[in-house]
PDB file of C-alpha atoms in Angstrom:
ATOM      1  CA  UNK Q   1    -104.736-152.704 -51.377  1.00 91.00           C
ATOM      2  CA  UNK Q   2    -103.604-150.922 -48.175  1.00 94.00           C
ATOM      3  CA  UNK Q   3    -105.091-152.445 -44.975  1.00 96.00           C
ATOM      4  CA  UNK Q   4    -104.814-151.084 -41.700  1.00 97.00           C
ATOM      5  CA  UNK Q   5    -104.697-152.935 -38.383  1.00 97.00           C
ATOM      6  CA  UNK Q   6    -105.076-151.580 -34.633  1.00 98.00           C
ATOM      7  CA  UNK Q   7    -103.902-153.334 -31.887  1.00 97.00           C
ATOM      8  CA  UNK Q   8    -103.005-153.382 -27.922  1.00 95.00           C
ATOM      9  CA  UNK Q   9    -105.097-153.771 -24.440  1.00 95.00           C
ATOM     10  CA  UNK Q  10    -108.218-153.372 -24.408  1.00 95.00           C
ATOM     11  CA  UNK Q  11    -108.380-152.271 -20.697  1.00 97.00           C
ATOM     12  CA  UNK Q  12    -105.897-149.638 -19.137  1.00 98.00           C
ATOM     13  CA  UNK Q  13    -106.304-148.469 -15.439  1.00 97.00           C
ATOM     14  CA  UNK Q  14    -106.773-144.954 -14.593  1.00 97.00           C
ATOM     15  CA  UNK Q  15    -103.454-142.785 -14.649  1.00 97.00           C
ATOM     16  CA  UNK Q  16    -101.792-145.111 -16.843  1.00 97.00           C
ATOM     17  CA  UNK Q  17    -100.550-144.931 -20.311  1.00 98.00           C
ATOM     18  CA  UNK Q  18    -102.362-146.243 -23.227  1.00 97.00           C
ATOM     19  CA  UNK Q  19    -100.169-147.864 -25.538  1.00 98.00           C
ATOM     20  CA  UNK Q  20    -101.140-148.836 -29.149  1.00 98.00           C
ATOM     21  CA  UNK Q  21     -99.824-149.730 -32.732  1.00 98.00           C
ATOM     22  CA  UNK Q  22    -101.349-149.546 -35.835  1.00 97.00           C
ATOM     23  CA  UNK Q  23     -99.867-152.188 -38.711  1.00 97.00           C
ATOM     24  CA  UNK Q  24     -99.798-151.430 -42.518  1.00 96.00           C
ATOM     25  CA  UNK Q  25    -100.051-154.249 -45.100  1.00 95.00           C
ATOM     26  CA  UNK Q  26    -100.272-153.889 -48.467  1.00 93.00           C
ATOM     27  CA  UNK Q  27     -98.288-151.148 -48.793  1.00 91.00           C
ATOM     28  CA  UNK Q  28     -95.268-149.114 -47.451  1.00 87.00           C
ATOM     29  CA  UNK Q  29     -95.779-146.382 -44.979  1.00 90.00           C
ATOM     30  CA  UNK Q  30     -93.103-144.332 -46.511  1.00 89.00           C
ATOM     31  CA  UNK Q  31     -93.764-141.391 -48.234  1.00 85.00           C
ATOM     32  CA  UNK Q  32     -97.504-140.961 -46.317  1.00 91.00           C
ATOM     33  CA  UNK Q  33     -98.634-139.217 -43.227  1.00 93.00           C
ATOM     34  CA  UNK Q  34    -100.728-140.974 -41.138  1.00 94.00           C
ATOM     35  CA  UNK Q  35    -103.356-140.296 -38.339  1.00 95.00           C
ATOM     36  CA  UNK Q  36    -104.979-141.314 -35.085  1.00 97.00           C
ATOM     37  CA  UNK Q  37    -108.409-140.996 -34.260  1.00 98.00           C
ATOM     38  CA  UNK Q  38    -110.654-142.054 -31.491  1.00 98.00           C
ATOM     39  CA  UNK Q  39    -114.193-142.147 -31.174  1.00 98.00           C
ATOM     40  CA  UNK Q  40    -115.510-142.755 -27.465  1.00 97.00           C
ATOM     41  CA  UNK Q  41    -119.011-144.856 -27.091  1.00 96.00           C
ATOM     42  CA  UNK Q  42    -121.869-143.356 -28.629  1.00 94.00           C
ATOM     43  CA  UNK Q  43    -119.885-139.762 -29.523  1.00 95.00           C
ATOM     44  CA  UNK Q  44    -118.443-138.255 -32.556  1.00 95.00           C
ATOM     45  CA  UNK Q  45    -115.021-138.766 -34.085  1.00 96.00           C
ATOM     46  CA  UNK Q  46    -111.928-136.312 -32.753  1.00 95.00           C
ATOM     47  CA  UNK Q  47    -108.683-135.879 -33.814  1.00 92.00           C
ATOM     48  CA  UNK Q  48    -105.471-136.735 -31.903  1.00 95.00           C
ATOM     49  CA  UNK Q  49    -102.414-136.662 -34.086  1.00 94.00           C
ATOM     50  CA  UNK Q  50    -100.448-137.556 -37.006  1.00 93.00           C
ATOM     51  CA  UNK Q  51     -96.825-138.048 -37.790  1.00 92.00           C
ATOM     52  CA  UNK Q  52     -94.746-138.503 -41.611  1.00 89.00           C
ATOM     53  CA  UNK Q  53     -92.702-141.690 -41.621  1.00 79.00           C
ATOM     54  CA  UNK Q  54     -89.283-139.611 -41.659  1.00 81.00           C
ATOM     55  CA  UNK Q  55     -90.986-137.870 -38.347  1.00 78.00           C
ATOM     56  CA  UNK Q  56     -92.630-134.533 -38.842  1.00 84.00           C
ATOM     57  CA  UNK Q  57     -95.529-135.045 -35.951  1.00 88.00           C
ATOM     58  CA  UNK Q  58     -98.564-132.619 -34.633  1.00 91.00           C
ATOM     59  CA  UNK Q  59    -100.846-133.413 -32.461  1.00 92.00           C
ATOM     60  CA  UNK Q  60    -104.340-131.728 -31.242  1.00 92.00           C
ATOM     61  CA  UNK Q  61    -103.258-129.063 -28.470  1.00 91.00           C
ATOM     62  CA  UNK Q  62    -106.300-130.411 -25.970  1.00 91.00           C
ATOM     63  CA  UNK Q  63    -104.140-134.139 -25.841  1.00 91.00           C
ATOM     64  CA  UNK Q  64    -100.605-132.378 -26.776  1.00 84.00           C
ATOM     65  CA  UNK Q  65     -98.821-132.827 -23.585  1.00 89.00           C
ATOM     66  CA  UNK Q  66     -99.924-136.674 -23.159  1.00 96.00           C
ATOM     67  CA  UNK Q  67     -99.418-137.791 -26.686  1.00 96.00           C
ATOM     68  CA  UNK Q  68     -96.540-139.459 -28.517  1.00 94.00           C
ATOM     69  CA  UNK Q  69     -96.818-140.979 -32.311  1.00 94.00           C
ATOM     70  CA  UNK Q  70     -94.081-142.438 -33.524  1.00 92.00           C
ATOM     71  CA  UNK Q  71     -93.323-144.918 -36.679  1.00 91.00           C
ATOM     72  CA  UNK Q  72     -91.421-147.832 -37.024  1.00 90.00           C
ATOM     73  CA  UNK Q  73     -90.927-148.488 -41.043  1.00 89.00           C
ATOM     74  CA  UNK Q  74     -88.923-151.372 -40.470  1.00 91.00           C
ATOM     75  CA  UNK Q  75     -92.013-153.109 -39.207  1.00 93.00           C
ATOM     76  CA  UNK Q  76     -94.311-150.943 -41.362  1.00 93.00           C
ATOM     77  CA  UNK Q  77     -96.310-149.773 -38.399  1.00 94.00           C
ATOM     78  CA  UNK Q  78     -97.595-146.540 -36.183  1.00 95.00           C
ATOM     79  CA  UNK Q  79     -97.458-145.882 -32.657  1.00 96.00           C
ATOM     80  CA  UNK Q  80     -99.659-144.110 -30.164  1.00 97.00           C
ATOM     81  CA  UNK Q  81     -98.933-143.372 -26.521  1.00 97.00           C
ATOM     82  CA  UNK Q  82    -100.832-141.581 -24.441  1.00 97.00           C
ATOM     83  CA  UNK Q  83    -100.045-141.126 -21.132  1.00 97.00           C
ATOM     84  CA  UNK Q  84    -102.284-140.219 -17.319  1.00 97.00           C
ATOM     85  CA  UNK Q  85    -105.546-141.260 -18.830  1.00 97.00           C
ATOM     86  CA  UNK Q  86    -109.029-141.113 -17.467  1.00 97.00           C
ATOM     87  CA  UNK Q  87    -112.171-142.252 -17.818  1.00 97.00           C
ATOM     88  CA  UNK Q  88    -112.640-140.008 -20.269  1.00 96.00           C
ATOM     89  CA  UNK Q  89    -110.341-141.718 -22.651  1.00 97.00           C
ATOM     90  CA  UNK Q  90    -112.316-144.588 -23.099  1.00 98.00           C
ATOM     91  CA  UNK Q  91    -112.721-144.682 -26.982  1.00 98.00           C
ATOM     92  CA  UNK Q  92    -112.391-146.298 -30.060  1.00 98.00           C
ATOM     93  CA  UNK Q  93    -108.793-145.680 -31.636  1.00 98.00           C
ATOM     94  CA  UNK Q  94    -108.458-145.722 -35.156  1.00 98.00           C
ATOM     95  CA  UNK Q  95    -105.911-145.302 -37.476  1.00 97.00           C
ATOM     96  CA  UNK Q  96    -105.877-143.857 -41.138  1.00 97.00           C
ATOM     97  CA  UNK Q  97    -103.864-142.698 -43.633  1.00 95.00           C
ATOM     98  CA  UNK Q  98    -103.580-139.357 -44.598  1.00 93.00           C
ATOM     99  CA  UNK Q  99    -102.082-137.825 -47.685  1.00 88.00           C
ATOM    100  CA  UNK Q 100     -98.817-137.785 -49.882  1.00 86.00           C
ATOM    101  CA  UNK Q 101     -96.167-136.025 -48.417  1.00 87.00           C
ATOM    102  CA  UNK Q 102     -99.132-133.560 -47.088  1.00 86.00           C
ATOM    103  CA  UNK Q 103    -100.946-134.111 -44.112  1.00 87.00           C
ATOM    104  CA  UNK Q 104    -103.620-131.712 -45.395  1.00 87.00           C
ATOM    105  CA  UNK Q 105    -105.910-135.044 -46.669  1.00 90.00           C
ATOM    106  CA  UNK Q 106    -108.211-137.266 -46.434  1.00 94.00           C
ATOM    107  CA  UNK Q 107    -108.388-140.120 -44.546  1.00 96.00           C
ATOM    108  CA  UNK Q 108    -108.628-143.625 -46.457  1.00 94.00           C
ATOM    109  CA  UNK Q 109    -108.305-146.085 -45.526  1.00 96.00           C
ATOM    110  CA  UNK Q 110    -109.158-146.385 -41.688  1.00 98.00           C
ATOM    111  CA  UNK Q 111    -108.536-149.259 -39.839  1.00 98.00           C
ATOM    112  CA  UNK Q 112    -110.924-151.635 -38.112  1.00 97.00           C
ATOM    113  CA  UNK Q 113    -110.602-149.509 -34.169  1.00 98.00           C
ATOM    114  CA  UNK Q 114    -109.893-150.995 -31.158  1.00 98.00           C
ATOM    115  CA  UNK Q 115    -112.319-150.400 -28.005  1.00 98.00           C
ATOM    116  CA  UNK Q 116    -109.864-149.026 -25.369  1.00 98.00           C
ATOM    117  CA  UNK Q 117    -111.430-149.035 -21.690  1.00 98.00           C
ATOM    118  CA  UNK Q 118    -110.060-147.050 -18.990  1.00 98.00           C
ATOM    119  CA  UNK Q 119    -110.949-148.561 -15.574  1.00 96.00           C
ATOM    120  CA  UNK Q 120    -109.435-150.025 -12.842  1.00 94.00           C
TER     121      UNK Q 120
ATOM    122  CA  UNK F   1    -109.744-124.405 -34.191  1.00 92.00           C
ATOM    123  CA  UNK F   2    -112.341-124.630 -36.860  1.00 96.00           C
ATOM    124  CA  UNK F   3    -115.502-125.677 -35.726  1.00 97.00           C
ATOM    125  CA  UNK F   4    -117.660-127.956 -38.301  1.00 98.00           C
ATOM    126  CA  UNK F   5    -121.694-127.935 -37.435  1.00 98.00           C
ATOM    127  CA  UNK F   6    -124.000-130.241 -39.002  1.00 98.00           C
ATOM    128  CA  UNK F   7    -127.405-130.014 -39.753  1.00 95.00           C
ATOM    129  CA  UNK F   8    -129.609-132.069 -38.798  1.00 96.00           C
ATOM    130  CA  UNK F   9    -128.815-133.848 -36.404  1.00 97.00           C
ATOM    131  CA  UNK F  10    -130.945-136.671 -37.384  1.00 97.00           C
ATOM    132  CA  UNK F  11    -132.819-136.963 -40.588  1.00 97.00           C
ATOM    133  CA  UNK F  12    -135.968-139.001 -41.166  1.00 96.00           C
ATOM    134  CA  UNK F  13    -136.263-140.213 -44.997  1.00 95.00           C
ATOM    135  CA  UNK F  14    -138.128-143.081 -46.726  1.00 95.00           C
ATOM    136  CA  UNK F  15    -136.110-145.333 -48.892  1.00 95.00           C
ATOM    137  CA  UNK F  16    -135.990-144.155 -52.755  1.00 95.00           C
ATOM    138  CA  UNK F  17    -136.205-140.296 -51.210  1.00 96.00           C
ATOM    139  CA  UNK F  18    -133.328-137.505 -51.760  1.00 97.00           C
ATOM    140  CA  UNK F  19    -132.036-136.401 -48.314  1.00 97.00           C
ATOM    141  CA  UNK F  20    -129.633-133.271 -48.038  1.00 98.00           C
ATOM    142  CA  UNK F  21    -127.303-133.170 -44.753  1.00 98.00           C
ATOM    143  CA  UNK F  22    -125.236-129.705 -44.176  1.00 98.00           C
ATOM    144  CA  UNK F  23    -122.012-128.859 -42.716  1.00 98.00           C
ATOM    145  CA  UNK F  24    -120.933-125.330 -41.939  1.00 98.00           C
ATOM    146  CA  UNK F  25    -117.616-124.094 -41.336  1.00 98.00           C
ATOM    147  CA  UNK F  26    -117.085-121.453 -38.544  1.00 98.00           C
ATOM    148  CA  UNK F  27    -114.185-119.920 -41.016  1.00 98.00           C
ATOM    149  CA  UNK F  28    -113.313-120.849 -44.814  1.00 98.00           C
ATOM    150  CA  UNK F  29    -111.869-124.642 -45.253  1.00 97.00           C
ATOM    151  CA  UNK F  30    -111.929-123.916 -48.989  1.00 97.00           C
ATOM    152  CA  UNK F  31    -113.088-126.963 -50.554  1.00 97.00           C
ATOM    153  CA  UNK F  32    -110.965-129.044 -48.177  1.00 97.00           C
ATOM    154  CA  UNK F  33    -113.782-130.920 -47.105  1.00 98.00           C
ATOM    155  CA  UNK F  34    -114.702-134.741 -47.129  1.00 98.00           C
ATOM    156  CA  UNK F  35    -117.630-136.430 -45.684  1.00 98.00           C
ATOM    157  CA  UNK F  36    -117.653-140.025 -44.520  1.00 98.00           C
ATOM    158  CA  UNK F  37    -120.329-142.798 -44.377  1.00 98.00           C
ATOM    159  CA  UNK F  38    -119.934-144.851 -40.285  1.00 98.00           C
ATOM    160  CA  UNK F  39    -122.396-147.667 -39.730  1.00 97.00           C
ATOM    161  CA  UNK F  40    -122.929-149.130 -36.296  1.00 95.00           C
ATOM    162  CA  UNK F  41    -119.703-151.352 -35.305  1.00 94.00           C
ATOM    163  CA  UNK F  42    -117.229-150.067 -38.323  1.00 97.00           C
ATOM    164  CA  UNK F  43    -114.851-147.603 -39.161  1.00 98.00           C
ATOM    165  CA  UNK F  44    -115.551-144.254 -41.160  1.00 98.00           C
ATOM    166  CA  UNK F  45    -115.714-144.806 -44.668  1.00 98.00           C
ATOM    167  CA  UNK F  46    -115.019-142.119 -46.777  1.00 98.00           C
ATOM    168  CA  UNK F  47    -117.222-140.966 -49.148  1.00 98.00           C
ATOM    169  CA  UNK F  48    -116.173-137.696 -50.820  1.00 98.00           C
ATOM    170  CA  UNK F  49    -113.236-135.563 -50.981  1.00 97.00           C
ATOM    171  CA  UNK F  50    -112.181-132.050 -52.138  1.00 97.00           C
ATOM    172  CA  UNK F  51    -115.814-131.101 -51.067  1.00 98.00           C
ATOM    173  CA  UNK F  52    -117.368-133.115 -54.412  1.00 98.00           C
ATOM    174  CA  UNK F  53    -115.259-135.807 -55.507  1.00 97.00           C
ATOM    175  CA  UNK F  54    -116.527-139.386 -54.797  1.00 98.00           C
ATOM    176  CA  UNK F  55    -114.221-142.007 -53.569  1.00 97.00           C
ATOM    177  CA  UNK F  56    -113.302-144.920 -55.372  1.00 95.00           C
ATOM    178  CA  UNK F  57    -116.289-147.012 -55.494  1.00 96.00           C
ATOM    179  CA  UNK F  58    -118.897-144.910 -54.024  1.00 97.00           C
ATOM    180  CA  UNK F  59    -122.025-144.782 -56.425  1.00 97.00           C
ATOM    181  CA  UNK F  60    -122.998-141.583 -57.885  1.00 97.00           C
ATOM    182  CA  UNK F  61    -125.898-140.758 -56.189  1.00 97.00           C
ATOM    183  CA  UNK F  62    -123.828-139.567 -53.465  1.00 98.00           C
ATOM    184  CA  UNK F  63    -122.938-136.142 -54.088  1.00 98.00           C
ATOM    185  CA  UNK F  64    -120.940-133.325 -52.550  1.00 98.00           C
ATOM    186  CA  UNK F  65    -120.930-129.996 -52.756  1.00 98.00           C
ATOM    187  CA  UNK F  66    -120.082-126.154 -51.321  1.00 98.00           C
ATOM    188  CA  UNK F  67    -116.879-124.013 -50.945  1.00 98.00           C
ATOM    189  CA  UNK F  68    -115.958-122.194 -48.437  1.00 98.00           C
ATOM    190  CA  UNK F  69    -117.799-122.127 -45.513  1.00 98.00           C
ATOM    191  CA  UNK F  70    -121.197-124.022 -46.186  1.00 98.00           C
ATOM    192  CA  UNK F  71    -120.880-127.862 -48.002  1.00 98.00           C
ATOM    193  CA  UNK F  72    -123.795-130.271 -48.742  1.00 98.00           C
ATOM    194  CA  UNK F  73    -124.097-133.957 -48.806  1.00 98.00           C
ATOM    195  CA  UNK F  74    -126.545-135.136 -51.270  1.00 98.00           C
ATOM    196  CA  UNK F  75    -128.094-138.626 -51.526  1.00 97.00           C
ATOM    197  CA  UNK F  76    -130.358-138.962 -54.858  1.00 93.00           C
ATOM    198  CA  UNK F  77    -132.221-141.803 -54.075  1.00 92.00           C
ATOM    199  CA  UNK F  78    -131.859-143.523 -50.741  1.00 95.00           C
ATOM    200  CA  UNK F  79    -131.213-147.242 -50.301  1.00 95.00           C
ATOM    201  CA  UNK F  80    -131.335-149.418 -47.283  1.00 94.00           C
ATOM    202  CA  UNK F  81    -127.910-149.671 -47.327  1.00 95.00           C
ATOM    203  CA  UNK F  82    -127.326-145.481 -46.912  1.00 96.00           C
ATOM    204  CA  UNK F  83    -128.754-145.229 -43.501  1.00 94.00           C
ATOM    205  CA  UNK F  84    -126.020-144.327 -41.111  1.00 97.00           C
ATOM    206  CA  UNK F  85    -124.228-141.536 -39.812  1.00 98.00           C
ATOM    207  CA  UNK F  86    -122.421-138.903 -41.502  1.00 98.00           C
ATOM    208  CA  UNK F  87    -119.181-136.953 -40.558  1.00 98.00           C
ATOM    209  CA  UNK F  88    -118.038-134.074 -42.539  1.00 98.00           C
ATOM    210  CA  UNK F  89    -114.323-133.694 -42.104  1.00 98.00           C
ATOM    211  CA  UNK F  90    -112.325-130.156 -42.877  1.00 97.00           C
ATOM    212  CA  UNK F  91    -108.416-131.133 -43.440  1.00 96.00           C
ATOM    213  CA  UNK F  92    -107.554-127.214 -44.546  1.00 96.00           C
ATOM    214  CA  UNK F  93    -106.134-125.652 -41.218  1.00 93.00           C
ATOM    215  CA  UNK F  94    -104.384-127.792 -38.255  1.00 91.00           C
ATOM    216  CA  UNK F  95    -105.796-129.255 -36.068  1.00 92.00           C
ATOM    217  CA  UNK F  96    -108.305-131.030 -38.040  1.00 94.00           C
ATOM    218  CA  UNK F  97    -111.782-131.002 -37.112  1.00 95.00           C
ATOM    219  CA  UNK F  98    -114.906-133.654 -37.462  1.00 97.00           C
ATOM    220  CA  UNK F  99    -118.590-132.479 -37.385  1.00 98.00           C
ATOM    221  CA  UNK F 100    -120.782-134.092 -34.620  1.00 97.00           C
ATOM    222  CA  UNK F 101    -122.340-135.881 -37.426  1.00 98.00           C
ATOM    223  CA  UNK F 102    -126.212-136.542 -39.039  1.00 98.00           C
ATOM    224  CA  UNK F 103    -127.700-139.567 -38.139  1.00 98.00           C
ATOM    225  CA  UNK F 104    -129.636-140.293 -41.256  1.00 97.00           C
ATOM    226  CA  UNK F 105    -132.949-142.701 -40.495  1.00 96.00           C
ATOM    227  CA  UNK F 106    -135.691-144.499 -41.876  1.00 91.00           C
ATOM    228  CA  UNK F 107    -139.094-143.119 -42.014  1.00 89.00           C
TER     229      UNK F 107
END
């Protein structure tokens, strides 16, 4: 069974760049796309990106020019950067996988989410 | 960008009642649609996909269905369990959008 785990700080200071990686046991992350989310306190779910292990990527065009996914499949995990935040990125960040060799999917299974605070 | 509205907002049944939540489409998704089950402090969970197939697991009085532009999320017979909020997700055009989800309550 494919689990997914989020991790990295849990506080980031204004302007900086949020850095976070999502690990996949259970599985490989080959052949799969797979997705960020984020959820900020009390607020609905919105997309930020997803990327195919060989590196096809998209990302939504209101966080396009301050996010980077990548994927490491040596170490079976997912990568989100995203740079200059704000207050306003204070969230829950989630990871998920998406579908076979489409990104045009579903999302199971998500991962646990990590709380990321922006603040200084 | 598609834009997914739900309906209600929040929704007040009594346990062992059917409840109905909506999503609309602004354009046709087709029946790429899923909807997801979140309860406070955990992740999404998905309940349906392709606009009325349940995920592995999920009981069968969750039900799904629409096409197109207008999709329904039906509970049969509500436990305590199935109060939570609802997403409805449309994965058919790039980016990818979320509803603002139905908080489903007890009455």
């Amino acid at each position: 069974q494919v689990q997914l785990q989020e991790s990295g700080p849990g506080l980031v200071k204004p302007s900086e760049t949020l850095s976070l990686t999502c690990t996949v046991s259970g599985g490989s992350i080959s052949d799969y796309y797979w997705s960020w989310i984020r959820q900020p306190p009390g607020k609905g779910l919105e997309w930020i990106g997803y990327m195919f292990h060989s590196g096809g990527t998209n990302s939504n065009p209101s966080l396009r020019s301050r996010v980077t996914i990548s994927v490491d499949t040596s170490k079976n995990q997912i990568s989100l950067k995203l740079s200059s935040v704000t207050a306003a990125d204070t969230a829950v960040y989630y990871c998920a996988r998406a579908g076979l060799f489409t990104p045009d999917n579903w999302l199971d299974p998500w991962g646990q989410g990590t709380l990321v605070t922006v603040s200084s | 960008e598609i834009v997914m509205t739900q309906s209600p907002a929040t929704l007040s049944v009594s346990p062992g009642e059917r409840a109905a939540l909506s999503c609309r489409a602004s354009q046709s998704v087709s029946t790429n649609l899923a909807w997801y089950q979140q309860k406070p402090g955990q992740a999404p969970r998905l309940l349906i996909y392709g606009a009325s197939t349940r995920a592995t697991g999920i009981p069968a009085r969750f039900s799904g269905s629409g096409s197109g532009t207008e999709f329904t999320l039906t509970i049969s017979s509500l436990q305590s369990e199935d109060f939570a909020v609802y997403y409805c997700h449309q994965y058919n055009n790039w980016p990818y959008s979320f509803g603002q989800g139905t908080k489903l309550e007890i009455k």
